Coordinates of C-alpha atoms and ligand atoms in Angstrom, one line a residue:
M1 CA 0.0 0.0 0.0
A2 CA 1.5 3.4 -0.9
G3 CA 2.6 5.5 2.1
S4 CA 0.7 8.8 2.7
G5 CA 3.4 10.7 0.7
E6 CA 3.3 8.3 -2.3
R7 CA 0.4 8.1 -4.7
S8 CA -1.1 4.7 -5.4
R9 CA -0.8 3.1 -8.8
D10 CA -4.4 3.8 -9.4
E11 CA -4.0 7.5 -8.5
L12 CA -0.9 7.7 -10.8
L13 CA -2.8 6.2 -13.7
E14 CA -5.7 8.6 -13.2
E15 CA -3.2 11.5 -13.2
Y16 CA -1.6 10.1 -16.4
L17 CA -5.1 9.9 -18.1
K18 CA -6.0 13.4 -17.0
A19 CA -2.7 14.8 -18.4
A20 CA -3.2 12.9 -21.7
V21 CA -6.8 14.2 -22.1
Q22 CA -5.7 17.8 -21.4
V23 CA -2.9 17.8 -24.0
T24 CA -5.1 15.9 -26.5
L25 CA -7.8 18.6 -26.4
E26 CA -5.1 21.3 -26.8
A27 CA -3.6 19.4 -29.8
G28 CA -7.1 18.9 -31.3
Q29 CA -7.8 22.6 -31.3
I30 CA -4.5 23.3 -33.1
I31 CA -5.4 20.7 -35.7
R32 CA -9.0 21.9 -36.1
E33 CA -7.8 25.5 -36.6
A34 CA -5.2 24.4 -39.2
L35 CA -7.5 22.1 -41.1
T36 CA -8.3 24.5 -43.9
S37 CA -5.1 26.6 -43.9
E38 CA -2.2 26.4 -46.3
K39 CA 0.1 23.4 -45.5
R40 CA 3.7 22.5 -46.1
V41 CA 3.4 18.8 -47.1
Q42 CA 6.3 16.3 -47.2
T43 CA 6.4 12.6 -48.0
K44 CA 7.8 9.7 -45.9
S45 CA 7.7 6.0 -47.0
S46 CA 5.8 6.7 -50.2
A47 CA 4.3 9.5 -52.3
A48 CA 1.1 8.9 -50.4
D49 CA 2.6 8.8 -46.9
L50 CA 2.3 12.5 -45.9
V51 CA 3.4 14.6 -43.1
T52 CA 2.9 18.4 -42.4
E53 CA 4.4 20.9 -40.0
T54 CA 1.3 20.5 -37.9
D55 CA 2.0 16.8 -37.3
Q56 CA 5.4 17.7 -36.1
L57 CA 4.3 20.7 -34.0
V58 CA 1.5 18.7 -32.3
E59 CA 3.8 15.8 -31.6
N60 CA 6.4 18.1 -30.0
L61 CA 3.7 19.8 -27.9
I62 CA 2.5 16.4 -26.7
I63 CA 5.9 15.1 -25.9
S64 CA 7.2 18.3 -24.2
T65 CA 4.0 18.6 -22.1
L66 CA 4.1 15.0 -20.9
S67 CA 7.8 14.8 -20.4
N68 CA 7.8 18.0 -18.3
K69 CA 5.0 16.4 -16.1
F70 CA 6.6 12.8 -16.1
P71 CA 10.4 13.1 -16.7
S72 CA 11.0 9.4 -16.3
H73 CA 8.6 8.4 -19.0
R74 CA 9.6 7.4 -22.6
F75 CA 8.0 8.2 -25.9
I76 CA 7.3 6.6 -29.2
G77 CA 6.0 9.2 -31.6
E78 CA 5.1 8.7 -35.2
E79 CA 7.1 11.7 -36.5
S80 CA 10.0 11.1 -34.1
V81 CA 10.4 7.6 -35.4
A82 CA 10.2 9.0 -39.0
A83 CA 13.0 11.3 -38.0
G84 CA 15.1 8.2 -36.9
E85 CA 14.2 7.5 -33.3
K86 CA 14.0 3.9 -32.4
C87 CA 10.5 2.2 -32.0
I88 CA 11.4 0.0 -29.0
L89 CA 9.0 -0.7 -26.1
T90 CA 10.6 -1.2 -22.7
D91 CA 9.1 -1.7 -19.2
D92 CA 9.2 2.0 -18.6
P93 CA 6.0 4.0 -18.8
T94 CA 5.9 4.8 -22.6
W95 CA 3.5 7.1 -24.4
I96 CA 2.7 5.9 -27.9
I97 CA 1.6 8.9 -30.0
D98 CA 0.1 9.6 -33.4
P99 CA -0.2 13.4 -33.5
I100 CA -2.5 13.4 -36.5
D101 CA -4.1 10.2 -37.5
G102 CA -5.5 10.9 -40.9
T103 CA -2.8 13.2 -42.2
C104 CA -3.9 12.6 -45.8
N105 CA -7.4 13.8 -44.8
F106 CA -5.8 16.7 -43.0
V107 CA -3.8 17.7 -46.1
H108 CA -7.0 17.8 -48.2
G109 CA -9.1 19.5 -45.5
T110 CA -11.3 16.4 -45.0
P111 CA -12.7 16.7 -41.5
V112 CA -11.8 13.1 -40.4
V113 CA -8.7 13.6 -38.3
A114 CA -7.7 12.4 -34.8
V115 CA -5.0 12.6 -32.1
S116 CA -4.1 9.3 -30.6
I117 CA -2.2 8.8 -27.3
G118 CA -1.7 5.4 -25.6
L119 CA 0.3 4.6 -22.5
S120 CA 2.1 1.3 -21.9
V121 CA 3.6 0.4 -18.5
K122 CA 5.7 -2.8 -18.2
K123 CA 4.7 -3.5 -21.9
E124 CA 1.0 -3.5 -20.9
L125 CA -1.3 -1.0 -22.5
E126 CA -3.0 0.8 -19.6
L127 CA -4.8 3.8 -21.1
G128 CA -5.8 5.4 -24.4
V129 CA -7.1 8.7 -25.5
I130 CA -8.3 9.4 -29.1
Y131 CA -9.8 12.7 -30.0
S132 CA -11.8 13.2 -33.2
C133 CA -10.8 16.8 -33.6
V134 CA -13.6 18.2 -35.8
E135 CA -16.4 16.2 -34.4
E136 CA -15.0 17.1 -30.9
K137 CA -15.6 13.5 -29.8
L138 CA -13.2 12.4 -27.0
Y139 CA -12.7 8.7 -26.7
T140 CA -11.0 7.4 -23.5
G141 CA -10.3 4.1 -22.0
R142 CA -8.4 2.9 -18.9
K143 CA -7.8 -0.8 -18.3
G144 CA -10.4 -2.2 -15.9
H145 CA -12.3 1.1 -15.9
G146 CA -14.4 1.1 -19.1
A147 CA -14.3 3.1 -22.3
F148 CA -16.2 6.3 -23.0
C149 CA -17.0 8.8 -25.7
N150 CA -17.6 12.3 -24.3
G151 CA -18.5 10.6 -21.0
Q152 CA -20.9 8.1 -22.6
K153 CA -20.0 4.4 -21.9
L154 CA -19.1 2.5 -25.1
Q155 CA -20.3 -1.0 -25.9
A156 CA -18.9 -2.8 -29.0
S157 CA -21.2 -4.8 -31.4
T158 CA -22.4 -8.2 -30.4
Q159 CA -22.7 -9.3 -34.1
T160 CA -21.2 -12.8 -34.6
D161 CA -22.2 -13.3 -38.3
L162 CA -19.8 -12.0 -40.9
S163 CA -22.6 -12.1 -43.6
K164 CA -24.3 -9.4 -41.5
A165 CA -21.3 -7.3 -40.8
L166 CA -20.3 -3.7 -41.7
I167 CA -16.5 -3.7 -41.8
L168 CA -13.9 -0.8 -41.8
T169 CA -10.5 -1.1 -43.3
E170 CA -7.7 1.2 -44.6
L171 CA -5.5 0.8 -47.7
G172 CA -2.7 2.7 -46.2
S173 CA -0.1 4.6 -48.1
I174 CA 1.5 1.7 -49.9
R175 CA 1.4 2.1 -53.7
D176 CA 3.4 -1.0 -54.7
P177 CA 1.1 -2.7 -57.3
V178 CA 1.5 -6.2 -55.9
A179 CA 0.7 -5.1 -52.3
V180 CA -2.3 -3.0 -53.6
K181 CA -3.6 -6.0 -55.5
M182 CA -3.3 -8.2 -52.3
L183 CA -5.2 -5.5 -50.3
F184 CA -8.0 -5.5 -52.8
N185 CA -8.1 -9.3 -52.9
N186 CA -8.8 -9.3 -49.2
M187 CA -11.7 -6.9 -49.7
E188 CA -13.0 -9.0 -52.5
R189 CA -12.9 -12.2 -50.3
L190 CA -14.9 -10.5 -47.6
L191 CA -17.5 -9.0 -50.1
K192 CA -17.9 -12.5 -51.5
V193 CA -19.0 -13.9 -48.1
P194 CA -21.0 -11.6 -48.5
A195 CA -20.4 -9.0 -45.8
H196 CA -23.0 -6.2 -45.7
G197 CA -20.3 -3.6 -46.6
I198 CA -16.7 -2.3 -46.3
R199 CA -15.9 1.4 -45.6
I200 CA -12.6 3.4 -45.6
V201 CA -12.5 6.7 -43.7
G202 CA -8.7 7.4 -43.6
S203 CA -8.0 7.1 -39.9
A204 CA -7.3 3.7 -38.4
A205 CA -7.6 5.2 -34.8
L206 CA -11.1 6.5 -35.6
D207 CA -12.0 3.2 -37.4
L208 CA -11.2 1.5 -34.1
C209 CA -13.3 4.0 -32.1
H210 CA -16.2 3.0 -34.4
V211 CA -15.6 -0.6 -33.4
A212 CA -15.6 0.4 -29.7
A213 CA -18.8 2.4 -30.2
G214 CA -20.5 -0.6 -31.8
D215 CA -21.6 1.3 -35.0
V216 CA -19.5 -1.0 -37.1
D217 CA -18.9 -4.6 -36.4
A218 CA -15.1 -5.0 -37.3
F219 CA -11.9 -3.4 -38.6
Y220 CA -8.8 -4.9 -40.1
Q221 CA -5.7 -3.6 -41.7
F222 CA -2.3 -4.6 -42.9
G223 CA 0.3 -1.8 -42.8
L224 CA -0.8 0.4 -39.9
H225 CA 1.6 1.2 -37.0
C226 CA 1.8 0.8 -33.3
W227 CA 0.8 4.5 -32.8
D228 CA -2.4 3.9 -34.8
M229 CA -3.4 1.0 -32.5
A230 CA -2.0 1.6 -29.0
A231 CA -4.7 3.9 -27.6
A232 CA -7.5 2.1 -29.5
A233 CA -6.4 -1.3 -28.1
V234 CA -7.4 -0.2 -24.6
I235 CA -10.6 1.6 -25.8
V236 CA -11.8 -1.4 -27.9
G237 CA -11.0 -3.8 -25.1
E238 CA -12.7 -1.8 -22.4
A239 CA -15.8 -1.5 -24.7
G240 CA -16.1 -5.3 -24.7
G241 CA -14.4 -5.7 -28.1
I242 CA -11.3 -7.7 -29.1
M243 CA -8.2 -6.9 -31.1
I244 CA -6.1 -9.8 -32.4
D245 CA -3.4 -10.6 -34.9
T246 CA -4.5 -11.2 -38.5
A247 CA -3.3 -14.8 -38.1
G248 CA -5.7 -15.3 -35.2
G249 CA -3.2 -15.1 -32.3
P250 CA -2.9 -12.3 -29.7
L251 CA -2.4 -8.7 -30.9
D252 CA 1.2 -7.9 -31.7
L253 CA 1.4 -4.1 -31.4
M254 CA 4.6 -3.8 -33.5
S255 CA 3.5 -6.3 -36.3
R256 CA 1.7 -3.7 -38.6
R257 CA -1.5 -5.8 -38.7
V258 CA -4.7 -6.2 -36.8
V259 CA -8.3 -7.5 -36.7
A260 CA -10.6 -5.8 -34.3
A261 CA -14.3 -6.8 -33.7
G262 CA -17.1 -6.7 -31.2
T263 CA -16.9 -10.4 -30.8
L264 CA -14.2 -13.1 -31.1
E265 CA -16.4 -15.1 -33.4
M266 CA -16.5 -12.2 -35.9
A267 CA -12.8 -11.6 -35.6
Y268 CA -12.1 -15.3 -36.3
Q269 CA -14.4 -15.3 -39.4
I270 CA -12.4 -12.3 -40.8
V271 CA -9.1 -14.0 -40.0
K272 CA -10.2 -17.0 -42.0
E273 CA -10.8 -14.8 -45.1
L274 CA -7.6 -12.7 -45.0
Q275 CA -4.4 -13.4 -46.9
P276 CA -1.4 -11.8 -45.3
V277 CA 0.4 -8.8 -46.7
A278 CA 3.9 -8.7 -45.2
Y279 CA 5.1 -5.3 -43.8
E280 CA 8.4 -4.6 -42.0
R281 CA 7.7 -4.5 -38.2
D282 CA 7.7 -1.2 -36.4
D283 CA 10.5 -2.5 -34.0
S284 CA 12.5 -4.2 -36.8
T285 CA 16.2 -3.6 -36.6
E286 CA 17.3 -5.7 -39.6
D287 CA 17.3 -4.4 -43.1
T288 CA 14.4 -6.4 -44.5
S289 CA 13.1 -3.6 -46.7
H290 CA 14.0 -5.5 -49.9
S291 CA 11.4 -8.2 -49.2
L292 CA 8.7 -6.5 -47.0
C293 CA 6.4 -3.5 -47.6
K294 CA 7.6 -0.4 -45.8
Ligands
LIG301 O1 -0.2 8.5 -41.2 P1 -1.4 8.7 -40.4 O2 -1.0 9.0 -38.9 O3 -2.4 9.6 -40.9 O4 -2.0 7.2 -40.3 C1 -2.8 6.6 -41.3 C2 -1.8 5.9 -42.2 O5 -1.0 6.9 -42.9 C3 -2.5 5.1 -43.2 O6 -1.5 4.5 -44.0 C4 -3.3 4.1 -42.6 O7 -3.9 3.3 -43.5 C5 -4.3 4.6 -41.7 O8 -5.2 5.4 -42.4 C6 -3.6 5.5 -40.6 O9 -4.6 6.0 -39.8
LIG302 MG1 -1.7 7.1 -38.1
LIG303 MG1 -0.1 10.3 -38.0

């Protein structure tokens, strides 16, 4: 039991959640205000993998704010990793940050953009905050304490039949013809079941919030990153949903692939239809770029 001077683990996690919410709302306002302004756009792993000065400014704001409050914490940020920082998860409290999820939407002024901040402690995802900046919908989840959208409790879908499912996915920023063909093949296989429909909104984090809210039945993707999934893994789990590997095993945060659904039965039916698209892991240190998608 913590002494009177020390805070309990529960109090610490509550403090972490509060700090994450505060900086997420601040970041969301910056993004909302910059949505229709002139942007300086650069590319990363492909001509469709975009980054703007707002992504970088927001990530710096989040990291500086949280590291000032919690100096012993570590950070995995999408744009810091793009600038060469390592994407390695240790036992230390680690914030896993996507400053703008939906940057391509942001560049085009499409109002489907989010900030995503997850926290891992001893390699366990403990809390997640995702803010849909234009809708002003704040999704939060803390392990063992439920998931909420603007304070309303979230409950994932109970649908177990793939032929009655509405599914979300993302094609990502890969433009290699073979990989694109494989991504479309997976969509075709699901439509042949036939699933009710497949939708693409351009933000994996918001896709996963829809799974947590129960207004779609499942999401899957090959090619997303740990910062797209970290916060959502807590929110989906706390809403009664499930996030697993595309091969059916437990979620592997660094694997660049995921199936999320309201029920395990739904997730397994999707796993059965999917053919793998191999991407280099987020935490990969070898040079495998010749054989894997980036
Ligand atoms: O780069 P941001 O942070 O916008 O993340 C998106 C990826 O770029 C897409 O490839 C991916 O398909 C998802 O849409 C993901 O949300
Ligand atoms: Mg992202
Ligand atoms: Mg991003």
